[in-house]
């Protein structure tokens, strides 16, 4: 498990500290390949690294690296620096990364491994996309217009996404939406959640949990499942 700061800061030290939850131990590994990059996720023992526009996977134990499609490969998902959205934000607030979160469906050694990425809307024209190991480009996951994807999770070979109103969409790994569930919560005034996260369910659950944090220090937890 990675320290939280690796998600938001460019890695400047070739030594990276990992924490083993099961054994409550820390490990300091020499990983010069990570230097200068952003870590955008960890999944199935692999790290997802970004050095805009390049994206790669790294196994910190074996040191094996796998290149993923570049973010500027056609069809490009990066916003042009002259776009209206980019010009509306001060240059010192522009992101040095495009991926907000990334996760793998399984270890890359297994056939059909899929990498799903949630993109920063300031840097990208897309909300969500995926690629398979060996692909030459990313594929866009379509979502309802006007609703921003806040988080996603893998569960039973399906991709669950949650939007700003805590509604759920479920996709297969071909990028096709299979089901959409409206929010179970009726929001009003300032009860909209400030943070929304999907927590992957275990083998006995019917789907991932949605955890929403309210402005008034409340927490909402609900579950959507596909039978």
Protein backbone atom coordinates (compact mmCIF):
# COMPACT_ATOMS: atom_id res chain seq x y z
CA UNK A 1 0.00 0.00 0.00
CA UNK A 2 1.32 3.43 -0.92
CA UNK A 3 1.49 6.53 1.26
CA UNK A 4 -1.32 8.95 0.22
CA UNK A 5 1.10 11.72 -0.78
CA UNK A 6 2.36 9.65 -3.71
CA UNK A 7 -0.97 10.22 -5.41
CA UNK A 8 -0.62 14.01 -5.51
CA UNK A 9 3.12 14.65 -5.61
CA UNK A 10 5.70 13.96 -8.26
CA UNK A 11 8.08 11.30 -6.96
CA UNK A 12 11.49 12.88 -6.44
CA UNK A 13 13.26 10.20 -4.39
CA UNK A 14 14.31 6.90 -6.02
CA UNK A 15 13.69 5.22 -2.66
CA UNK A 16 9.98 4.53 -2.07
CA UNK A 17 8.49 3.31 1.21
CA UNK A 18 5.71 0.71 1.13
CA UNK A 19 3.54 -0.38 4.03
CA UNK A 20 2.44 -4.01 4.45
CA UNK A 21 -0.96 -3.95 6.16
CA UNK A 22 -1.02 -7.68 6.90
CA UNK A 23 2.33 -7.66 8.72
CA UNK A 24 2.36 -4.01 9.85
CA UNK A 25 5.80 -3.53 8.31
CA UNK A 26 7.36 -0.90 6.08
CA UNK A 27 9.73 -1.63 3.21
CA UNK A 28 12.12 0.82 1.56
CA UNK A 29 12.71 -0.11 -2.07
CA UNK A 30 15.12 1.33 -4.63
CA UNK A 31 12.92 2.22 -7.62
CA UNK A 32 14.71 4.79 -9.81
CA UNK A 33 12.16 4.19 -12.60
CA UNK A 34 9.54 5.98 -10.47
CA UNK A 35 11.56 9.15 -10.13
CA UNK A 36 9.91 12.15 -11.79
CA UNK A 37 6.60 10.33 -12.25
CA UNK A 38 3.21 10.44 -10.54
CA UNK A 39 1.72 7.30 -9.03
CA UNK A 40 -1.94 7.22 -10.08
CA UNK A 41 -2.94 3.90 -8.54
CA UNK A 42 -1.89 0.52 -7.18
CA UNK A 43 -3.70 -2.69 -8.06
CA UNK A 44 -2.92 -6.43 -7.97
CA UNK A 45 0.66 -5.70 -6.89
CA UNK A 46 1.32 -3.23 -9.73
CA UNK A 47 1.69 0.56 -9.75
CA UNK A 48 0.20 2.81 -12.42
CA UNK A 49 2.68 5.60 -13.22
CA UNK A 50 2.20 8.73 -15.30
CA UNK A 51 4.74 11.10 -16.80
CA UNK A 52 2.47 13.10 -19.07
CA UNK A 53 1.68 11.95 -21.72
CA UNK A 54 3.28 8.55 -20.98
CA UNK A 55 1.62 5.91 -18.80
CA UNK A 56 3.17 2.66 -17.59
CA UNK A 57 2.81 -0.16 -15.09
CA UNK A 58 5.54 -1.14 -12.64
CA UNK A 59 5.85 -4.20 -10.44
CA UNK A 60 7.89 -2.88 -7.48
CA UNK A 61 9.07 -6.37 -6.52
CA UNK A 62 10.18 -7.76 -9.89
CA UNK A 63 10.96 -4.27 -11.35
CA UNK A 64 9.13 -5.27 -14.54
CA UNK A 65 7.68 -2.33 -16.52
CA UNK A 66 4.86 -2.38 -19.08
CA UNK A 67 4.11 0.59 -21.32
CA UNK A 68 0.47 1.57 -21.81
CA UNK A 69 -0.86 3.69 -24.69
CA UNK A 70 0.33 7.29 -24.61
CA UNK A 71 -2.34 9.81 -23.62
CA UNK A 72 -1.65 11.83 -26.76
CA UNK A 73 -2.15 8.88 -29.12
CA UNK A 74 -5.09 9.42 -31.52
CA UNK A 75 -7.88 9.90 -30.67
CA UNK A 76 -6.23 12.28 -28.19
CA UNK A 77 -7.99 12.68 -24.87
CA UNK A 78 -5.85 15.63 -23.72
CA UNK A 79 -7.26 19.14 -23.72
CA UNK A 80 -5.54 21.69 -25.93
CA UNK A 81 -3.76 24.41 -23.96
CA UNK A 82 -5.75 27.01 -25.92
CA UNK A 83 -9.15 25.47 -25.12
CA UNK A 84 -11.73 27.60 -23.34
CA UNK A 85 -11.60 25.42 -20.23
CA UNK A 86 -7.81 25.56 -19.97
CA UNK A 87 -7.73 29.33 -20.56
CA UNK A 88 -10.28 29.85 -17.77
CA UNK A 89 -7.86 28.45 -15.18
CA UNK A 90 -4.59 30.19 -14.15
CA UNK A 91 -1.56 28.44 -15.61
CA UNK A 92 -0.15 27.78 -12.12
CA UNK A 93 -3.21 25.61 -11.41
CA UNK A 94 -2.82 23.42 -14.49
CA UNK A 95 -2.28 19.75 -13.63
CA UNK A 96 1.00 18.04 -14.40
CA UNK A 97 -0.92 14.80 -14.70
CA UNK A 98 -4.09 13.69 -16.49
CA UNK A 99 -5.10 10.53 -14.63
CA UNK A 100 -6.96 10.96 -11.36
CA UNK A 101 -7.21 7.26 -10.51
CA UNK A 102 -6.32 4.01 -12.27
CA UNK A 103 -6.95 0.35 -11.48
CA UNK A 104 -6.41 -3.08 -13.05
CA UNK A 105 -8.97 -5.84 -13.54
CA UNK A 106 -6.35 -8.50 -12.76
CA UNK A 107 -2.60 -8.99 -12.81
CA UNK A 108 -1.08 -8.23 -16.26
CA UNK A 109 0.26 -11.78 -16.49
CA UNK A 110 -3.31 -13.02 -16.99
CA UNK A 111 -4.93 -12.73 -20.44
CA UNK A 112 -7.43 -9.94 -20.95
CA UNK A 113 -6.05 -7.60 -18.28
CA UNK A 114 -7.83 -4.23 -18.49
CA UNK A 115 -6.62 -0.91 -17.07
CA UNK A 116 -9.38 1.62 -16.31
CA UNK A 117 -8.54 5.28 -15.68
CA UNK A 118 -10.56 8.19 -14.30
CA UNK A 119 -9.28 11.41 -15.85
CA UNK A 120 -8.97 14.97 -14.52
CA UNK A 121 -11.51 17.10 -16.36
CA UNK A 122 -9.16 20.08 -16.47
CA UNK A 123 -6.56 18.08 -18.42
CA UNK A 124 -8.77 15.67 -20.35
CA UNK A 125 -11.76 15.69 -22.69
CA UNK A 126 -12.80 12.31 -21.29
CA UNK A 127 -14.20 11.24 -17.93
CA UNK A 128 -13.31 7.57 -18.04
CA UNK A 129 -11.37 5.29 -20.37
CA UNK A 130 -9.74 1.88 -20.55
CA UNK A 131 -7.09 -0.07 -22.42
CA UNK A 132 -5.81 -3.62 -22.56
CA UNK A 133 -2.20 -4.66 -22.31
CA UNK A 134 -0.77 -4.27 -25.81
CA UNK A 135 -3.39 -1.76 -27.04
CA UNK A 136 -2.16 1.20 -29.10
CA UNK A 137 -4.78 3.63 -27.78
CA UNK A 138 -7.28 4.24 -24.99
CA UNK A 139 -11.00 3.55 -25.44
CA UNK A 140 -13.61 5.91 -24.04
CA UNK A 141 -16.29 4.71 -21.63
CA UNK A 142 -19.53 6.54 -22.34
CA UNK A 143 -21.56 8.03 -19.50
CA UNK A 144 -24.70 10.13 -19.09
CA UNK A 145 -24.24 13.70 -20.30
CA UNK A 146 -23.99 16.33 -17.57
CA UNK A 147 -23.13 13.92 -14.75
CA UNK A 148 -19.48 13.86 -13.72
CA UNK A 149 -17.96 10.50 -12.74
CA UNK A 150 -16.53 10.77 -9.23
CA UNK A 151 -15.11 7.28 -8.71
CA UNK A 152 -15.09 3.73 -10.06
CA UNK A 153 -14.41 0.20 -8.86
CA UNK A 154 -14.03 -3.28 -10.36
CA UNK A 155 -16.38 -5.98 -9.13
CA UNK A 156 -17.01 -9.42 -10.71
CA UNK A 157 -15.41 -8.36 -14.02
CA UNK A 158 -17.67 -5.31 -14.24
CA UNK A 159 -16.81 -1.64 -13.86
CA UNK A 160 -19.03 0.32 -11.47
CA UNK A 161 -19.00 4.12 -11.70
CA UNK A 162 -20.62 6.64 -9.36
CA UNK A 163 -21.60 10.17 -10.42
CA UNK A 164 -21.99 13.44 -8.53
CA UNK A 165 -25.55 12.51 -7.49
CA UNK A 166 -24.48 9.07 -6.23
CA UNK A 167 -26.11 7.31 -9.17
CA UNK A 168 -24.45 4.14 -10.45
CA UNK A 169 -23.62 2.91 -13.96
CA UNK A 170 -22.27 -0.57 -14.63
CA UNK A 171 -20.14 -1.48 -17.66
CA UNK A 172 -18.75 -4.66 -19.06
CA UNK A 173 -15.12 -4.72 -20.13
CA UNK A 174 -16.10 -3.98 -23.74
CA UNK A 175 -16.98 -0.44 -22.69
CA UNK A 176 -20.74 -0.91 -23.08
CA UNK A 177 -23.10 0.34 -20.34
CA UNK A 178 -25.22 -2.54 -19.07
CA UNK A 179 -27.21 -1.04 -16.22
CA UNK A 180 -27.85 2.38 -14.72
CA UNK A 181 -29.21 2.93 -11.22
CA UNK A 182 -30.45 6.36 -10.10
CA UNK A 183 -29.40 7.65 -6.71
CA UNK A 184 -31.09 6.14 -3.66
CA UNK A 185 -30.67 9.46 -1.86
CA UNK A 186 -32.87 12.54 -2.25
CA UNK A 187 -30.52 15.51 -1.97
CA UNK A 188 -31.61 19.01 -1.07
CA UNK A 189 -30.07 22.38 -0.14
CA UNK A 190 -26.53 21.78 1.02
CA UNK A 191 -26.76 18.03 1.60
CA UNK A 192 -24.88 17.16 -1.58
CA UNK A 193 -21.80 15.07 -0.72
CA UNK A 194 -18.40 16.73 -0.91
CA UNK A 195 -16.61 13.41 -1.40
CA UNK A 196 -17.90 10.24 -3.04
CA UNK A 197 -15.96 6.96 -3.07
CA UNK A 198 -16.69 3.43 -4.21
CA UNK A 199 -15.46 0.66 -1.92
CA UNK A 200 -15.04 -2.70 -3.61
CA UNK A 201 -17.23 -5.46 -2.19
CA UNK A 202 -16.02 -8.89 -1.13
CA UNK A 203 -16.94 -12.22 -2.67
CA UNK A 204 -20.15 -12.50 -0.62
CA UNK A 205 -21.48 -9.00 -1.32
CA UNK A 206 -23.85 -8.00 -4.12
CA UNK A 207 -21.75 -5.05 -5.25
CA UNK A 208 -19.50 -2.20 -4.12
CA UNK A 209 -20.41 0.24 -1.38
CA UNK A 210 -20.83 3.94 -2.06
CA UNK A 211 -19.50 6.16 0.72
CA UNK A 212 -20.45 9.84 0.56
CA UNK A 213 -19.27 12.56 2.95
CA UNK A 214 -21.71 15.42 3.52
CA UNK A 215 -20.84 19.06 4.14
CA UNK A 216 -22.50 18.85 7.55
CA UNK A 217 -20.10 16.12 8.71
CA UNK A 218 -22.49 13.30 7.92
CA UNK A 219 -21.71 10.08 6.06
CA UNK A 220 -23.95 8.18 3.66
CA UNK A 221 -23.34 4.50 2.90
CA UNK A 222 -25.43 2.56 0.39
CA UNK A 223 -25.01 -0.49 -1.83
CA UNK A 224 -26.09 -1.20 -5.39
CA UNK A 225 -25.83 -4.67 -6.81
CA UNK A 226 -26.30 -6.57 -10.03
CA UNK A 227 -27.80 -10.00 -9.52
